[in-house]
Amino acid sequence: MDTNRKLTDKTGKKPPTPSHKYSFRLNEEQNIRFNELLCKAGLEHNRSRFIVKRIFEEEFVVIKRDPSKVQFVARLNDFYFQFQKLANNCAPVKVI
């Protein structure tokens, strides 16, 4: 027997992974609440992942970006690089 078989079928494609699809209906109040939960979680773009994580009580982390903090970090990095350039320019002077 050949134990080193490839994981492809005769056409060279991988066999499809088994998946199951479910659908459900929400009334107007439930839909509003569902959309609020999506917004709080920050997963508006991926509803199916949000639903699965909520059903199986898996933890999901929401990372919110604050534009002012991003600007602060960028300026701090620029400041750090200026010191690094100064150190690199002074290194040849120390050798002499």
Short mmCIF file of C-alpha atoms in Angstrom, two decimals:
data_model
loop_
_atom_site.label_atom_id
_atom_site.label_comp_id
_atom_site.label_asym_id
_atom_site.label_seq_id
_atom_site.Cartn_x
_atom_site.Cartn_y
_atom_site.Cartn_z
CA MET A 1 0.00 0.00 0.00
CA ASP A 2 1.11 3.49 -0.74
CA THR A 3 1.09 5.44 2.54
CA ASN A 4 2.47 8.60 0.92
CA ARG A 5 -0.71 9.50 -0.96
CA LYS A 6 -1.34 13.09 -1.82
CA LEU A 7 -4.24 14.94 -0.25
CA THR A 8 -5.70 15.71 -3.65
CA ASP A 9 -8.19 13.90 -5.83
CA LYS A 10 -7.69 12.85 -9.46
CA THR A 11 -8.23 16.38 -10.76
CA GLY A 12 -5.44 17.74 -8.58
CA LYS A 13 -7.75 19.79 -6.37
CA LYS A 14 -8.04 19.45 -2.63
CA PRO A 15 -11.25 17.78 -1.54
CA PRO A 16 -13.71 20.24 -0.02
CA THR A 17 -13.73 20.47 3.74
CA PRO A 18 -17.07 19.50 5.22
CA SER A 19 -19.07 22.49 6.36
CA HIS A 20 -22.61 22.99 7.54
CA LYS A 21 -24.74 26.04 6.94
CA TYR A 22 -27.51 27.29 9.19
CA SER A 23 -29.89 30.20 8.79
CA PHE A 24 -32.16 32.00 11.21
CA ARG A 25 -34.55 34.91 11.20
CA LEU A 26 -34.67 37.88 13.54
CA ASN A 27 -37.50 40.26 14.25
CA GLU A 28 -36.89 44.01 14.19
CA GLU A 29 -35.95 44.34 17.88
CA GLN A 30 -33.60 41.35 17.73
CA ASN A 31 -31.96 42.70 14.57
CA ILE A 32 -31.31 46.07 16.24
CA ARG A 33 -29.79 44.34 19.26
CA PHE A 34 -27.72 42.06 17.01
CA ASN A 35 -26.33 45.04 15.09
CA GLU A 36 -25.50 46.82 18.36
CA LEU A 37 -23.57 43.74 19.54
CA LEU A 38 -21.71 43.63 16.23
CA CYS A 39 -20.75 47.28 16.55
CA LYS A 40 -19.57 46.86 20.15
CA ALA A 41 -17.47 43.87 19.14
CA GLY A 42 -16.06 45.65 16.10
CA LEU A 43 -16.91 42.71 13.84
CA GLU A 44 -19.37 44.36 11.45
CA HIS A 45 -17.47 42.98 8.47
CA ASN A 46 -17.53 39.35 9.67
CA ARG A 47 -20.92 38.40 11.02
CA SER A 48 -20.46 34.64 10.74
CA ARG A 49 -17.31 34.65 12.88
CA PHE A 50 -19.09 36.77 15.49
CA ILE A 51 -22.07 34.39 15.60
CA VAL A 52 -19.90 31.28 15.94
CA LYS A 53 -17.83 32.81 18.73
CA ARG A 54 -20.96 33.89 20.60
CA ILE A 55 -22.63 30.48 20.26
CA PHE A 56 -19.62 28.54 21.51
CA GLU A 57 -18.69 31.22 24.07
CA GLU A 58 -15.22 31.66 22.64
CA GLU A 59 -13.34 34.74 23.64
CA PHE A 60 -12.82 37.41 21.04
CA VAL A 61 -10.71 40.48 21.47
CA VAL A 62 -11.71 43.87 20.18
CA ILE A 63 -8.87 46.20 19.37
CA LYS A 64 -9.91 49.80 18.93
CA ARG A 65 -7.45 52.25 17.43
CA ASP A 66 -7.32 55.79 18.66
CA PRO A 67 -6.02 58.12 15.91
CA SER A 68 -4.41 60.46 18.44
CA LYS A 69 -2.41 57.59 19.92
CA VAL A 70 -1.28 56.50 16.47
CA GLN A 71 -0.01 60.02 15.76
CA PHE A 72 1.73 60.14 19.15
CA VAL A 73 3.50 56.82 18.52
CA ALA A 74 4.58 57.98 15.06
CA ARG A 75 6.09 61.17 16.50
CA LEU A 76 7.75 59.21 19.29
CA ASN A 77 9.28 56.82 16.75
CA ASP A 78 10.52 59.77 14.70
CA PHE A 79 12.10 61.26 17.81
CA TYR A 80 13.77 57.94 18.61
CA PHE A 81 15.15 57.65 15.06
CA GLN A 82 16.61 61.15 15.31
CA PHE A 83 18.56 60.07 18.40
CA GLN A 84 19.65 56.92 16.61
CA LYS A 85 20.93 58.96 13.63
CA LEU A 86 22.83 61.21 16.01
CA ALA A 87 24.43 58.20 17.68
CA ASN A 88 25.36 56.71 14.31
CA ASN A 89 26.96 59.98 13.18
CA CYS A 90 28.93 60.32 16.43
CA ALA A 91 30.22 56.73 16.43
CA PRO A 92 33.05 57.42 13.90
CA VAL A 93 34.13 60.44 15.97
CA LYS A 94 34.59 58.25 19.06
CA VAL A 95 36.95 55.93 17.16
CA ILE A 96 39.37 58.77 16.39
#
